[in-house]
Short mmCIF file of C-alpha atoms in Angstrom, two decimals:
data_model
loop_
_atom_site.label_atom_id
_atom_site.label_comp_id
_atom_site.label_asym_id
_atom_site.label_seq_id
_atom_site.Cartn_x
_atom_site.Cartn_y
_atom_site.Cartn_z
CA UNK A 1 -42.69 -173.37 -175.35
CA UNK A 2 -40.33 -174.94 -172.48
CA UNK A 3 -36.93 -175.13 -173.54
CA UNK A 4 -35.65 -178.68 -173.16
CA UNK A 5 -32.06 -177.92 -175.01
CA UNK A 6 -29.23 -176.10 -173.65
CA UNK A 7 -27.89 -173.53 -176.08
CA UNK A 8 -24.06 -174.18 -176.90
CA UNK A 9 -23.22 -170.82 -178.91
CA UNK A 10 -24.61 -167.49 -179.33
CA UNK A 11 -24.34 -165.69 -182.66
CA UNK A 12 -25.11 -161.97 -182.58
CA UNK A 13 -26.28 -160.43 -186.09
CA UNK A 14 -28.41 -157.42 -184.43
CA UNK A 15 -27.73 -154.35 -186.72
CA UNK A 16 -27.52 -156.75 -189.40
CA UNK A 17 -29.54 -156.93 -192.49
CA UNK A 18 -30.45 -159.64 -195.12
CA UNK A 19 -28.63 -162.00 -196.17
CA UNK A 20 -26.27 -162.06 -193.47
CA UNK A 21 -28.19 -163.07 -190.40
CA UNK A 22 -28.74 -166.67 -192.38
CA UNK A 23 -25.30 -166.33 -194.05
CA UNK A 24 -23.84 -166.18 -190.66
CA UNK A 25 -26.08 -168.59 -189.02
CA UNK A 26 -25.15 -171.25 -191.56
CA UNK A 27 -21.31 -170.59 -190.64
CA UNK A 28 -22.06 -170.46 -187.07
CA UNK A 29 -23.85 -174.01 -187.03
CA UNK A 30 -21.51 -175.61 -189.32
CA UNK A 31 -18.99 -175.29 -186.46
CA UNK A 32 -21.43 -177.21 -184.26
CA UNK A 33 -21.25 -180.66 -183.11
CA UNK A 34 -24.14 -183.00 -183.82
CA UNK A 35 -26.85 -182.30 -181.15
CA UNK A 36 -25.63 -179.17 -180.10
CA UNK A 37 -27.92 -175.89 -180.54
CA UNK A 38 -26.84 -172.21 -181.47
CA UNK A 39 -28.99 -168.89 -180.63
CA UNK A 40 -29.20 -166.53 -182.98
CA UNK A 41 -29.73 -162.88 -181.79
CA UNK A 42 -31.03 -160.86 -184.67
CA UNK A 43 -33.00 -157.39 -185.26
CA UNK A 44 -34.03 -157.82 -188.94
CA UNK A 45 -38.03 -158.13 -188.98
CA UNK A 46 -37.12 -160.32 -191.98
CA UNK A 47 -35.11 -162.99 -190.10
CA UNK A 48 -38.30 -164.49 -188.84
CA UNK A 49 -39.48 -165.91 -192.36
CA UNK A 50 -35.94 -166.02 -193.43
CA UNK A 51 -33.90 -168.52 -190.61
CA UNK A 52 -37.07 -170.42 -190.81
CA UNK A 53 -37.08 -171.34 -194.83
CA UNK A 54 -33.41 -171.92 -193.98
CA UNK A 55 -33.93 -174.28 -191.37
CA UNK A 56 -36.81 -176.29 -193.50
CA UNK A 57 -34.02 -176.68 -196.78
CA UNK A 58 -31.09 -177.15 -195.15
CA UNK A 59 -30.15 -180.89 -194.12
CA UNK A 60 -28.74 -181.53 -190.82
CA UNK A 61 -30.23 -178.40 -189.06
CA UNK A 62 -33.90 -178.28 -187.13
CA UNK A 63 -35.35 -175.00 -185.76
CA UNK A 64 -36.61 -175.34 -182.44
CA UNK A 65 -37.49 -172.16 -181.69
CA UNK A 66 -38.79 -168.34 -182.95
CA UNK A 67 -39.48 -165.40 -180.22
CA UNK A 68 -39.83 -161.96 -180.35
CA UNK A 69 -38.11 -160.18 -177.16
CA UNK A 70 -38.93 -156.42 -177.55
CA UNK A 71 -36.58 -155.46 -180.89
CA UNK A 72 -34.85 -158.87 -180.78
CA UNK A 73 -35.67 -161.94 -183.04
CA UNK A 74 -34.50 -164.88 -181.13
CA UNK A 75 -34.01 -168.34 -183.24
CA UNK A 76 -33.13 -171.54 -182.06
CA UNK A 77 -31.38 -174.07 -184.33
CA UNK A 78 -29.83 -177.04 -183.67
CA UNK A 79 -27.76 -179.55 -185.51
CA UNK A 80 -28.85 -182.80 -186.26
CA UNK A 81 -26.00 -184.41 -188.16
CA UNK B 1 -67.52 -198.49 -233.45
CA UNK B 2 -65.71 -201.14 -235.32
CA UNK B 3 -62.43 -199.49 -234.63
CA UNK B 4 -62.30 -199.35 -230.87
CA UNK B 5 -63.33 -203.07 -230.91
CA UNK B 6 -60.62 -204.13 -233.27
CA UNK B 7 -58.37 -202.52 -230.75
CA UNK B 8 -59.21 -203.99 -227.84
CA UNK B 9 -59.08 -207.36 -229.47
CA UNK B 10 -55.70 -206.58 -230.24
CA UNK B 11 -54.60 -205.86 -227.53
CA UNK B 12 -55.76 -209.10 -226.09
CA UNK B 13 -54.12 -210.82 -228.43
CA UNK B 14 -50.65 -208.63 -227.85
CA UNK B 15 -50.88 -209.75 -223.60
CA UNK B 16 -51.34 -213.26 -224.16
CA UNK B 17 -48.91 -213.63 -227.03
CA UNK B 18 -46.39 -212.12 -224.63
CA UNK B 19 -47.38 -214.23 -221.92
CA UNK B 20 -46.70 -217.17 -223.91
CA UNK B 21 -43.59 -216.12 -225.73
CA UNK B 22 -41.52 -214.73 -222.44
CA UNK B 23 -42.59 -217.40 -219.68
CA UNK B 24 -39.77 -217.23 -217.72
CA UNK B 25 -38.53 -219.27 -215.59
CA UNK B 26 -38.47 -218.01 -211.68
CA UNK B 27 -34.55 -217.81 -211.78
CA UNK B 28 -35.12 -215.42 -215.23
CA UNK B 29 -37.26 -213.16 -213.18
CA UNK B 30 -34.88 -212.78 -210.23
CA UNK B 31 -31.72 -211.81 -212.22
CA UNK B 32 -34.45 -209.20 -213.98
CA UNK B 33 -35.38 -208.26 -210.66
CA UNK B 34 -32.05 -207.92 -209.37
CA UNK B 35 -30.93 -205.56 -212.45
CA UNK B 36 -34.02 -203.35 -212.41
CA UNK B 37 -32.97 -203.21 -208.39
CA UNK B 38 -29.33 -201.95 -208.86
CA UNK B 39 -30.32 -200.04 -212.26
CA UNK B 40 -33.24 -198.04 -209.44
CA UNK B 41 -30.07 -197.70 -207.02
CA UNK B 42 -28.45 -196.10 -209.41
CA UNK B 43 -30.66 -193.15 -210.67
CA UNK B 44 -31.86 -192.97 -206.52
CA UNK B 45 -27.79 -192.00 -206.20
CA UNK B 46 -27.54 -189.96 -208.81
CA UNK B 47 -30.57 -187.86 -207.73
CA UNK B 48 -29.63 -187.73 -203.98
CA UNK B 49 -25.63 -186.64 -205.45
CA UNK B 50 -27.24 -183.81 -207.20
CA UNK B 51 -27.96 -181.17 -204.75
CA UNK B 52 -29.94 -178.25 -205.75
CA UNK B 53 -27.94 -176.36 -208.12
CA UNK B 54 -28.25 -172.06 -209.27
CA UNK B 55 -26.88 -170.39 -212.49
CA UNK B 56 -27.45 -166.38 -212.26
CA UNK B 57 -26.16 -164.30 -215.11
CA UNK B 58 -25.59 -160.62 -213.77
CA UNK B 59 -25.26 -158.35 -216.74
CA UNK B 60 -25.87 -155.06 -214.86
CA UNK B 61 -22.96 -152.95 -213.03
CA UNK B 62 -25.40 -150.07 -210.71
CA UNK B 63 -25.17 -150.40 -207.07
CA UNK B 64 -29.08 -151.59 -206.95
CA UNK B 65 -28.84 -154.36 -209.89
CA UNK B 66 -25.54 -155.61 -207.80
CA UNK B 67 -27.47 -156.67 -204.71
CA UNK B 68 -29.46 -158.81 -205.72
CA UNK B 69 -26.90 -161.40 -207.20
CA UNK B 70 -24.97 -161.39 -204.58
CA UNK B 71 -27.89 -161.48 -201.82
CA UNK B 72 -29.16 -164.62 -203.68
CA UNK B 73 -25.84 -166.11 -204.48
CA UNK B 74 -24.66 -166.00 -200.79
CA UNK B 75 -27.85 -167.13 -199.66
CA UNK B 76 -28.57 -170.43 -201.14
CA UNK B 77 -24.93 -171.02 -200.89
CA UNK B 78 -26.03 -171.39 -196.86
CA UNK B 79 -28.44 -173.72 -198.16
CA UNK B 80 -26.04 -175.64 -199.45
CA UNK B 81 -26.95 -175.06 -202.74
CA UNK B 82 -24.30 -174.84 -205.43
CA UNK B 83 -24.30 -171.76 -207.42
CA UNK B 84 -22.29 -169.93 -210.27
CA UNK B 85 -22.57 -166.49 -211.05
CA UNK B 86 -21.72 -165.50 -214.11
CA UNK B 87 -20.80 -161.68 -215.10
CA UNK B 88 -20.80 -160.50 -218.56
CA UNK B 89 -20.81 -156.75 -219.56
CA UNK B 90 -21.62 -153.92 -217.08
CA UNK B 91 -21.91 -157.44 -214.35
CA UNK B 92 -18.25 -157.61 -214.61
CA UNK B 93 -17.57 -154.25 -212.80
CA UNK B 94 -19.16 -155.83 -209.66
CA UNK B 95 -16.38 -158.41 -209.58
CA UNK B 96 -13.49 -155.72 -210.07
CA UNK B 97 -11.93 -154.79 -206.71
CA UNK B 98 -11.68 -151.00 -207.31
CA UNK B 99 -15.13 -150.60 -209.43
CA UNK B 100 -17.19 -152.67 -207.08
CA UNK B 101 -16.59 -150.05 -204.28
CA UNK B 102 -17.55 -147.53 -206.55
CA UNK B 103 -20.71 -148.55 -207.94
CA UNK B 104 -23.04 -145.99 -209.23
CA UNK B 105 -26.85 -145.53 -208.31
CA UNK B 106 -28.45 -143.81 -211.79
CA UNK B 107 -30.69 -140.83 -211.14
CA UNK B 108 -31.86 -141.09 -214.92
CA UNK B 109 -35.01 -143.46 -215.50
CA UNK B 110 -35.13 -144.51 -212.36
CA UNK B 111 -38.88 -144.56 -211.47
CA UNK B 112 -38.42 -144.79 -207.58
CA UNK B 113 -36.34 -141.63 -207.29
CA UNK B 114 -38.28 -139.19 -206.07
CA UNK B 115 -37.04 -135.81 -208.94
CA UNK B 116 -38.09 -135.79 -212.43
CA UNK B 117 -36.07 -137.16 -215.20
CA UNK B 118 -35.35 -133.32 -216.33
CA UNK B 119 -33.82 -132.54 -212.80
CA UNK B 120 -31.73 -136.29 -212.68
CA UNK B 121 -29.90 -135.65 -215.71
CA UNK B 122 -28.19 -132.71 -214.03
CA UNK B 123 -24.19 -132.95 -213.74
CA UNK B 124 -23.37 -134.52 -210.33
CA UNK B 125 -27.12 -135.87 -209.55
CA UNK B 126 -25.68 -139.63 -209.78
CA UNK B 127 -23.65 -139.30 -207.20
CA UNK B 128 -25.50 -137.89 -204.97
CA UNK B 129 -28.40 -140.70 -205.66
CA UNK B 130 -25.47 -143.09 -204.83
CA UNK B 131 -24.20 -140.69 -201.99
CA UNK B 132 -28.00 -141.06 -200.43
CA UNK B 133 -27.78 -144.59 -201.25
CA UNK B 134 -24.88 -145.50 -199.68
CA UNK B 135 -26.17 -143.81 -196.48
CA UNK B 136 -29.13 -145.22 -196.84
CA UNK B 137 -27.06 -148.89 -196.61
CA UNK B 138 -24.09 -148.22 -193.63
CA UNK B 139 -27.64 -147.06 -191.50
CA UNK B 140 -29.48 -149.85 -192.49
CA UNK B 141 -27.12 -152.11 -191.77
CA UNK B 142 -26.79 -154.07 -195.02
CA UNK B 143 -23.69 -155.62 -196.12
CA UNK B 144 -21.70 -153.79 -198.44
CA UNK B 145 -21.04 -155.32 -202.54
CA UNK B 146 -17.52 -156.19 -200.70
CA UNK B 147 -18.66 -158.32 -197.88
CA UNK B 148 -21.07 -160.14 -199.80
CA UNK B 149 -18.65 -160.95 -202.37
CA UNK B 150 -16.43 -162.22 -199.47
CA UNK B 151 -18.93 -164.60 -197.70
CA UNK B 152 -20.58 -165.85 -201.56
CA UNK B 153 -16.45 -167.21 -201.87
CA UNK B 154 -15.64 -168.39 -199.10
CA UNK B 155 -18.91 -169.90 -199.14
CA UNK B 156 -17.83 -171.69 -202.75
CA UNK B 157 -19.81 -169.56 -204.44
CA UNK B 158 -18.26 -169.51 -208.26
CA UNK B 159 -17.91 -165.87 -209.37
CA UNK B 160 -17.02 -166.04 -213.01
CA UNK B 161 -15.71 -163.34 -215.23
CA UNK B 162 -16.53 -163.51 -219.17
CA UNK B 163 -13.62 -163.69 -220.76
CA UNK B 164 -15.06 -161.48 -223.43
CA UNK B 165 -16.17 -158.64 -221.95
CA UNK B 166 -12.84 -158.56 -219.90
CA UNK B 167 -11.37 -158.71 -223.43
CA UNK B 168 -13.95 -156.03 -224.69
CA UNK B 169 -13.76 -153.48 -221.74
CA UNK B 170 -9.79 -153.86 -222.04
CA UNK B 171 -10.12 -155.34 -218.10
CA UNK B 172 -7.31 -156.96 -216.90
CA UNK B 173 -7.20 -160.37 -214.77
CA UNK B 174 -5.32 -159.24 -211.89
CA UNK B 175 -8.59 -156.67 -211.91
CA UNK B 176 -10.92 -158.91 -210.06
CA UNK B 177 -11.10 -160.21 -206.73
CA UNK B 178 -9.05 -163.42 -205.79
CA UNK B 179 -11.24 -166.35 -206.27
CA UNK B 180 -12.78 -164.87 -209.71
CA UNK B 181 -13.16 -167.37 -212.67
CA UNK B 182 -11.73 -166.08 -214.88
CA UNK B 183 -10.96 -167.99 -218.87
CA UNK B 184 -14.84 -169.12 -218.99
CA UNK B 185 -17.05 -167.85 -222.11
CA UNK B 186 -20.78 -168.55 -222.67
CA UNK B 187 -20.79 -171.95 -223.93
CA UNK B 188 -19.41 -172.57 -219.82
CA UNK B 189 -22.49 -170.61 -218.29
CA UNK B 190 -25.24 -172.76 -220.68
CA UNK B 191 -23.47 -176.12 -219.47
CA UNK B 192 -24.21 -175.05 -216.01
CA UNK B 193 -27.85 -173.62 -216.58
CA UNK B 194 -28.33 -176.60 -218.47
CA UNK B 195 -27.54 -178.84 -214.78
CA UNK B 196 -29.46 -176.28 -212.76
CA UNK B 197 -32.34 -176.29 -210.92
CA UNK B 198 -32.59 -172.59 -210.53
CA UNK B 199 -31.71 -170.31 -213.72
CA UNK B 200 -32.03 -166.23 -213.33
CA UNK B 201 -31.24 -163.82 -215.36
CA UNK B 202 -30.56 -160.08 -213.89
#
C-alpha cells in the first residue's frame, strides 16, 4: 500500500501486552487533531486483530494501515472528527 | 372453511369502514405527518444518545479472576463505551489499594497448574503459584491490577464498591483507591444492567 498520509505522532507500546496497546492508542489519538494520523509501534501478536476491532467501533477514528516489520506490528490510525 | 372466509370478509368490512369514518382532510394528514416526524426524531435521538453501555459484576478476589474485569473494563472504555464495574465479596479486594497488590494465585483446584491437588495444598504452595505468576506477568509485559485500575479511571470507568460487603468484611472507605464508588448496593448495579447493552458476570 503507498502511504498518502503523513504520520503526526508516534506511540510506542512494544513490550506491551493486552489491553494497553489499544488503551494507549485511544489516549494517544484523542490528543489528535481532525485529519491528523498516529503510528502505533507495537510487539503484541494480538494487536493486529485487536487495534483493528478498535478502529471499526470507535467513531471518529479510521485505520489506514496494518504491517508486520520483523517483531513489530505497525498500525496506522487516523482521526476523522 | 367457513371460518377463514368470515374473516376475510371482515376484514374488508373493518378497511373500508375506516376509510369512510377517518377521511381526512389533507391539512389532518400533514399535522399527523408532522407529529409522527418529530415523535421518529425523537426515539432516532434517544438511540444515537445512548452509546453502548457494560455492567460487569466481579465477585472474585485471585490474581487470574482480577484480569479479566479490568482488561475488559479498560478496553471498551477506549471504545467509548460506558461501563460500571461493580465489586461485591472477594471482587472488592481488587479495588483495595494494599490487597490489590497482593492478590493471590490458588494452587488448590486449579486445573491448569501443572502439581496435583495433594502437592498444592502444601503450606506456602500459593505463593509460590502467585510468585511464578507474577513473573510470569513483569516478563510478559502485561499491565499490573494497579495500572489497569489507573487507565479504567481515568478512562471514566465506574469502579464501585458494595457497600455491603465493605460493611461485611469490616473494610473501610478510605481502603479503596480514589475514584471508587463507594455508598452503592445491588438495587444500583440492576438499574445499570437493566440500561446495558453488555451484562457479565465474573
Amino acid at each position: 500500500m503507498s502511504t498518502e498520509y503523513t504520520v503526526t505522532e508516534t506511540l510506542d507500546v512494544q513490550g506491551e501486552s493486552c489491553p494497553m496497546p489499544v488503551v494507549k492508542t485511544k489516549g494517544a489519538t484523542d490528543d489528535l487533531s481532525e485529519g491528523e494520523v498516529l503510528a502505533v509501534l507495537a510487539t503484541d501478536s494480538g494487536s493486529m486483530s485487536d487495534i483493528a476491532g478498535w478502529a471499526e467501533t470507535t467513531d471518529g477514528v479510521e485505520l489506514l494501515e496494518q504491517e508486520e516489520d520483523g517483531d513489530v506490528f505497525k498500525h496506522y490510525v487516523r482521526k476523522t472528527e | 372453511m367457513s371460518t377463514n372466509t368470515s374473516d376475510t370478509s371482515d376484514t374488508r368490512e373493518a378497511v373500508e369502514a375506516t376509510d369512510v369514518s377517518e377521511n381526512p382532510s389533507a391539512s389532518e394528514l400533514a399535522a399527523e405527518v408532522e407529529a409522527l416526524r418529530e415523535e421518529l426524531a425523537d426515539l432516532k435521538a434517544d438511540v444515537d444518545d445512548d452509546g453502548t453501555s457494560m455492567v460487569i459484576v466481579s465477585t472474585k478476589g485471585t490474581l487470574d479472576m482480577a484480569y479479566p474485569p479490568l482488561i475488559l473494563a479498560s478496553t471498551a472504555a477506549a471504545f467509548g463505551w460506558d461501563v460500571t464495574v461493580f465489586h461485591t465479596f472477594w471482587g472488592l479486594d481488587i479495588l483495595h489499594e494494599e490487597k490489590s497488590k497482593n492478590l493471590k494465585l490458588s494452587a488448590v483446584g486449579n486445573p491448569s497448574m501443572p502439581m496435583p491437588n495433594a502437592v498444592a495444598s502444601l503450606p506456602g504452595m500459593d505463593s509460590m503459584a502467585t510468585k511464578m505468576m507474577n513473573k510470569k506477568i513483569a516478563d510478559n509485559g502485561t499491565a499490573t491490577i494497579e495500572e489497569l485500575i489507573e487507565v479504567s479511571l481515568d478512562q471514566g470507568v465506574d469502579l464501585q464498591a458494595c457497600q455491603m460487603t465493605i460493611d461485611l468484611m469490616d473494610y473501610d472507605e478510605e481502603d479503596f483507591y480514589d475514584g471508587v464508588t463507594t455508598g452503592v448496593g445491588a438495587a444500583t448495579a440492576l438499574q445499570r444492567m437493566a440500561d446495558a447493552d453488555v451484562q457479565l458476570l465474573v
